[in-house]
XYZ file of N, CA and C in Angstrom:
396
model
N -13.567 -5.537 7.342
C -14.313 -4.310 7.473
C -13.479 -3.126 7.008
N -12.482 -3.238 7.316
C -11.317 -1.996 6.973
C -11.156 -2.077 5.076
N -10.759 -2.818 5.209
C -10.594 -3.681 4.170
C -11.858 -2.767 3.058
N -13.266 -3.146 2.928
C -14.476 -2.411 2.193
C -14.007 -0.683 2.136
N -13.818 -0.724 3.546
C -13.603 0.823 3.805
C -12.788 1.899 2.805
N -11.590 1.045 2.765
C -10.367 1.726 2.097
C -11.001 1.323 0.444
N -11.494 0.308 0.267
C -11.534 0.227 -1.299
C -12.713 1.129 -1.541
N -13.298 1.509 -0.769
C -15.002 2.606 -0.564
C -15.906 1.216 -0.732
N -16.346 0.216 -0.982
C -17.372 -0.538 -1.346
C -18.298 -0.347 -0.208
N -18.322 0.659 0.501
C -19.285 0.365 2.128
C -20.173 0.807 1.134
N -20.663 1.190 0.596
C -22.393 2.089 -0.229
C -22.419 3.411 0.131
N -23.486 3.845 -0.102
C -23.240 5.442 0.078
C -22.816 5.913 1.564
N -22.586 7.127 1.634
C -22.570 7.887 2.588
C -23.730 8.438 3.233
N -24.442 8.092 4.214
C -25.508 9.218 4.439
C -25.096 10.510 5.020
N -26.142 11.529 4.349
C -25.488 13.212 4.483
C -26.959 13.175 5.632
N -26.455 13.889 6.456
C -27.580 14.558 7.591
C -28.619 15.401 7.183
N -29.723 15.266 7.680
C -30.798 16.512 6.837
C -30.300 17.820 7.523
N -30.180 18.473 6.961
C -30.114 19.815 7.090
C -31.069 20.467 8.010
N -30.878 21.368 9.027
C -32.190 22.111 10.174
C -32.427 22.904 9.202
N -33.919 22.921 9.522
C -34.622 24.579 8.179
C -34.135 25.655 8.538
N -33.356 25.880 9.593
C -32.964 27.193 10.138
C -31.798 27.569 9.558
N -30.791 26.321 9.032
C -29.392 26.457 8.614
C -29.632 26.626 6.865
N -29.089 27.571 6.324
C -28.651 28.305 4.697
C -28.807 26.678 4.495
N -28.946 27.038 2.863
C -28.230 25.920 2.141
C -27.453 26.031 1.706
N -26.117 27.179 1.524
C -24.942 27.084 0.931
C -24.015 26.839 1.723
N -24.407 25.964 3.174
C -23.486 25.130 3.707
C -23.267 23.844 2.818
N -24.478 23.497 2.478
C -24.387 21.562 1.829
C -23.685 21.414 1.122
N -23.236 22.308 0.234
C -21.930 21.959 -0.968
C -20.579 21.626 -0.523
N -20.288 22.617 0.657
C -19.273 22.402 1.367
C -19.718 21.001 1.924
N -20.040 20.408 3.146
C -20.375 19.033 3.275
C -20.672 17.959 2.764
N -21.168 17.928 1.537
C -21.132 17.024 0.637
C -19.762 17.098 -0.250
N -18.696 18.050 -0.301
C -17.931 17.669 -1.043
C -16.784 17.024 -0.225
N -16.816 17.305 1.037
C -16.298 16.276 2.232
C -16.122 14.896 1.792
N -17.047 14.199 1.621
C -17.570 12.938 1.463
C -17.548 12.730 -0.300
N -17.009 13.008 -1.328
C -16.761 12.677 -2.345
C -16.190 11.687 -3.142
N -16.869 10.572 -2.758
C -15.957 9.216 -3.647
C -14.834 9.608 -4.566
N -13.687 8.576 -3.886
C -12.346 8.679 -4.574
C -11.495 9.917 -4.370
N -11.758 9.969 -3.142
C -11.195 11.632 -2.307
C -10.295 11.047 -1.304
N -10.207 9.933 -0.864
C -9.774 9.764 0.361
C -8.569 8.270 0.200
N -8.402 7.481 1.310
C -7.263 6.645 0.903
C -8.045 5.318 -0.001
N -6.355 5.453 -0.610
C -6.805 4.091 -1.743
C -6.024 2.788 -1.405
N -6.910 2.015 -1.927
C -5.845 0.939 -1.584
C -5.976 0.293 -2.920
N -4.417 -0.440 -3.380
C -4.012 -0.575 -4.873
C -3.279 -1.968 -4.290
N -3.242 -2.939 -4.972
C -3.097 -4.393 -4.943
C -1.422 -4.227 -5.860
N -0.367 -5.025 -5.595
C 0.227 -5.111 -6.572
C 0.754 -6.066 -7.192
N 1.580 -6.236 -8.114
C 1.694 -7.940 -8.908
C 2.601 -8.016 -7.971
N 2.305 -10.140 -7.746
C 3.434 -10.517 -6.848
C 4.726 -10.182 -7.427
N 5.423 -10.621 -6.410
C 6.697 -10.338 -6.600
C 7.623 -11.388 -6.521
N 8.292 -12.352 -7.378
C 8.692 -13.467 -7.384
C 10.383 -13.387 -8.155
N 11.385 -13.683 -6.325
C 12.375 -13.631 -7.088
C 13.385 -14.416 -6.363
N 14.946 -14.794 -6.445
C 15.705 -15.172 -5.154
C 16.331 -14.597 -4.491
N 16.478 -14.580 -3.361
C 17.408 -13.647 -2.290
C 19.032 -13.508 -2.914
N 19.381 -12.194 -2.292
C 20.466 -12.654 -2.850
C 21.825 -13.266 -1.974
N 21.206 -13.858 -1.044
C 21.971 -15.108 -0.481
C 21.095 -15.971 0.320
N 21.029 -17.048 0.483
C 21.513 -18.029 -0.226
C 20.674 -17.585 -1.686
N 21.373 -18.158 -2.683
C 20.753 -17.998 -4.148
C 20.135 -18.596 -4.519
N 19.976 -19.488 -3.647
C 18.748 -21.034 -4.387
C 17.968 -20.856 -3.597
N 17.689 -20.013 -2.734
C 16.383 -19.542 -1.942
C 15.205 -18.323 -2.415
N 13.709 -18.682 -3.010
C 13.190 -18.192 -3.541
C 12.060 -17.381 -2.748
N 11.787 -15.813 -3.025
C 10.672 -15.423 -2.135
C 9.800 -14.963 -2.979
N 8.430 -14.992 -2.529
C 7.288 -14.525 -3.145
C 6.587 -13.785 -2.404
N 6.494 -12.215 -2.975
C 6.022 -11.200 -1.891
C 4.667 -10.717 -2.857
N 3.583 -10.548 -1.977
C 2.252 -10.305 -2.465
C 1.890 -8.819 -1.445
N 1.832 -7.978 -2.010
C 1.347 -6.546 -1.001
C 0.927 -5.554 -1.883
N 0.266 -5.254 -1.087
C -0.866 -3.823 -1.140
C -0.255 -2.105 -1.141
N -0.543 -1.030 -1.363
C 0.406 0.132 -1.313
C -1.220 0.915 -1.022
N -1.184 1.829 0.265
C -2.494 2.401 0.395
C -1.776 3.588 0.296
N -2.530 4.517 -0.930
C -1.998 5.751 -1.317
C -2.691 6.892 -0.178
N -2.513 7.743 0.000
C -3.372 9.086 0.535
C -5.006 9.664 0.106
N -4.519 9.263 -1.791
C -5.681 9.952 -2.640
C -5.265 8.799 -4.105
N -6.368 8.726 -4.980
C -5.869 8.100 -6.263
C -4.645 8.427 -7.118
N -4.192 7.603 -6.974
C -2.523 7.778 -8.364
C -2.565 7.280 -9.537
N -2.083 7.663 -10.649
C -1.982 6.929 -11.852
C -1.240 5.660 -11.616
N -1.408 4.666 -12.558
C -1.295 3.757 -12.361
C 0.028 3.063 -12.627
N 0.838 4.123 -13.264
C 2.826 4.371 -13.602
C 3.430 4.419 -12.339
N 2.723 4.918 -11.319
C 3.239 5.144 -10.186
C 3.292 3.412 -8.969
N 2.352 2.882 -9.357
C 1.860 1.804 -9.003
C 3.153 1.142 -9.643
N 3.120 0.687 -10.688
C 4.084 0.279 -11.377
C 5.676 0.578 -11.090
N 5.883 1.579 -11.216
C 7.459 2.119 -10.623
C 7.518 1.631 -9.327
N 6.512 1.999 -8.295
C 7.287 1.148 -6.808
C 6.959 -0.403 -6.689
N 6.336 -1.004 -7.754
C 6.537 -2.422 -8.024
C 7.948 -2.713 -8.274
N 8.140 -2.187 -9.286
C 9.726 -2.341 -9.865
C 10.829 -1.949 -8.646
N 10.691 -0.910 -8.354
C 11.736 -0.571 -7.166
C 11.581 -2.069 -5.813
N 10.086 -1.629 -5.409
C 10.698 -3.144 -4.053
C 11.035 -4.474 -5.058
N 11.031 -4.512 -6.124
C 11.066 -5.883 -6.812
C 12.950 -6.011 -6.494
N 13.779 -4.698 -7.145
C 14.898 -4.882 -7.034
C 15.224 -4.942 -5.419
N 14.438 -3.885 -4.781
C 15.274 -4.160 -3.038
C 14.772 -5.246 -2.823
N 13.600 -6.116 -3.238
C 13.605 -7.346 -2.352
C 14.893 -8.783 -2.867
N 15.210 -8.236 -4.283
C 16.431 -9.054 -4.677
C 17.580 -8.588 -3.699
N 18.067 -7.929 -3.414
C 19.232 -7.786 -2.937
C 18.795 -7.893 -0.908
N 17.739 -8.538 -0.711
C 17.924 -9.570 0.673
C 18.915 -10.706 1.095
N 19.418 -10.735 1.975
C 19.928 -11.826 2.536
C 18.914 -12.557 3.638
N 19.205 -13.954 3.977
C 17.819 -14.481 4.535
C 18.044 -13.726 5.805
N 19.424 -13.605 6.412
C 19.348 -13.627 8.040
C 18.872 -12.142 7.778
N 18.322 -11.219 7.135
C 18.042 -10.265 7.745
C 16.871 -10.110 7.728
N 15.942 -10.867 7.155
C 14.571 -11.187 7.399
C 13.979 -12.195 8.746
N 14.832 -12.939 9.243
C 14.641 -13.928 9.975
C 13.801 -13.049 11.368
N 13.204 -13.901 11.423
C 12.144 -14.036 12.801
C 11.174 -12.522 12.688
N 10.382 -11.785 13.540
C 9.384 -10.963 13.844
C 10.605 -9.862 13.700
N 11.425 -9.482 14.086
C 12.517 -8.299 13.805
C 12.356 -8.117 12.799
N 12.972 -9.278 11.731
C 13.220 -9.010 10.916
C 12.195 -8.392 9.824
N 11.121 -9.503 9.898
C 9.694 -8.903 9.580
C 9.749 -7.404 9.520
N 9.681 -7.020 10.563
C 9.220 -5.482 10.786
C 10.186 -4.732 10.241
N 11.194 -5.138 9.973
C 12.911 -4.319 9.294
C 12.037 -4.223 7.685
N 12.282 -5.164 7.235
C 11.511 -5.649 5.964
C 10.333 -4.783 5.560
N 8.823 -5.000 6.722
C 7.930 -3.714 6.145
C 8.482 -2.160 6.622
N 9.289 -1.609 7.440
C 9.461 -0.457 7.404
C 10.124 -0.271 6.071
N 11.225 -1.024 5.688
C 12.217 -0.604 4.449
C 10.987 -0.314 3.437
N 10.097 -1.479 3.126
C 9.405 -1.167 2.056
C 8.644 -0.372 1.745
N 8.188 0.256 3.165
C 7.227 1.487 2.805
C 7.923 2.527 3.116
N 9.299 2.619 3.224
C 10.312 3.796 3.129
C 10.474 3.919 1.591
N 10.866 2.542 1.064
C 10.840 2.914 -0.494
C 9.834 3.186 -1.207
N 9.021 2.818 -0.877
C 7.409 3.212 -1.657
C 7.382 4.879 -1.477
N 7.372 5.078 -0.363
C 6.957 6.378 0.203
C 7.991 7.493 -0.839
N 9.069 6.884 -0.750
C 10.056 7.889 -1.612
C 10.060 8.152 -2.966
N 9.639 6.844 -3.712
C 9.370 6.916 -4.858
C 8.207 7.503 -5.051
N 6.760 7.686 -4.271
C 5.776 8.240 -4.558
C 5.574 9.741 -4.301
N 6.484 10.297 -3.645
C 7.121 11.241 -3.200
C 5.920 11.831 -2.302
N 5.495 10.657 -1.722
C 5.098 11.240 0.229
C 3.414 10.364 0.185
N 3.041 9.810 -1.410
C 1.736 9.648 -1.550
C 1.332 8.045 -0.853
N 2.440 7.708 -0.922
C 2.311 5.997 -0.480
C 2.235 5.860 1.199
N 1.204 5.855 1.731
C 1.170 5.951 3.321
C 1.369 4.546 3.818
N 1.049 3.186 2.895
C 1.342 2.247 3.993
C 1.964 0.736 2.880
N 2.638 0.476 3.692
C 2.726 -0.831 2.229
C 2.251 -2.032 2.811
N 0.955 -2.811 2.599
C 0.478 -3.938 3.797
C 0.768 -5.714 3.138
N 1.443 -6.123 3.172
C 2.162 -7.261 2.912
C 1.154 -8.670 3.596
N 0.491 -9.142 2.471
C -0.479 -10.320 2.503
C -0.231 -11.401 2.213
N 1.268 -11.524 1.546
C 1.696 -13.042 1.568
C 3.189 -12.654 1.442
N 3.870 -13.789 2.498
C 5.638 -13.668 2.311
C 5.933 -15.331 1.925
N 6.391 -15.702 1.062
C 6.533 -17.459 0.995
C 8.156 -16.970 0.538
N 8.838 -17.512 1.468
C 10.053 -18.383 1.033
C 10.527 -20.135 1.234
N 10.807 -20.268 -0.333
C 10.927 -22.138 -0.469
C 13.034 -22.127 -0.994
């Protein structure tokens, strides 16, 4: 459900009828409230497939999402691909290990997102972690 929300696919918005008593040069203001592609986005990004950098024969594959504030070009998307691509190379396993670590892991990444987007990247939501 969240999920439709953030990408907008819910269908329109219904706008309230207006009382005959109230102007109509309120509605512009209220309808521009509600303006598709005004609000948060959510942007998919290429996995991310690389090895820790210890042990070295240990491989991770990170699949996550970056929900912006408002729409970004799509360079921007790209640059904090590249950036967590290098911080997720320079992991060691024990500092991912167990639910801690987890949560160490998504704060870092949406610290780096956030910095590189310079404040636009509000969440980074991580949908697949595989290490073999």
């Amino acid at each position: 459900m969240s999920g439709g929300y953030l990408k907008g696919v819910g269908g329109p918005v219904p706008v309230p009828a207006a009382p005959e008593n109230q102007s109509n040069a309120e509605q512009p203001s209220k309808a521009a409230e509600h303006a598709p592609g005004t609000g948060p986005t959510l942007v998919q990004l290429a996995p991310i497939t690389t090895n820790l950098a210890s042990p070295a024969d240990t491989w991770i594959r990170l699949e996550a999402s970056v929900v912006y504030d408002a729409p970004q070009p799509p360079e921007l998307t790209e640059s904090i691909h590249q950036d967590l691509l290098a911080m997720v190379r320079t992991l060691k396993m024990h500092q991912i290990e167990g639910a801690s670590g987890y949560q160490h892991l998504k704060a870092d990444l949406e610290e780096r997102a956030a910095i590189r987007s310079g404040g636009h990247a509000k969440q980074v939501l991580i949908r697949t972690l595989l290490l073999e």
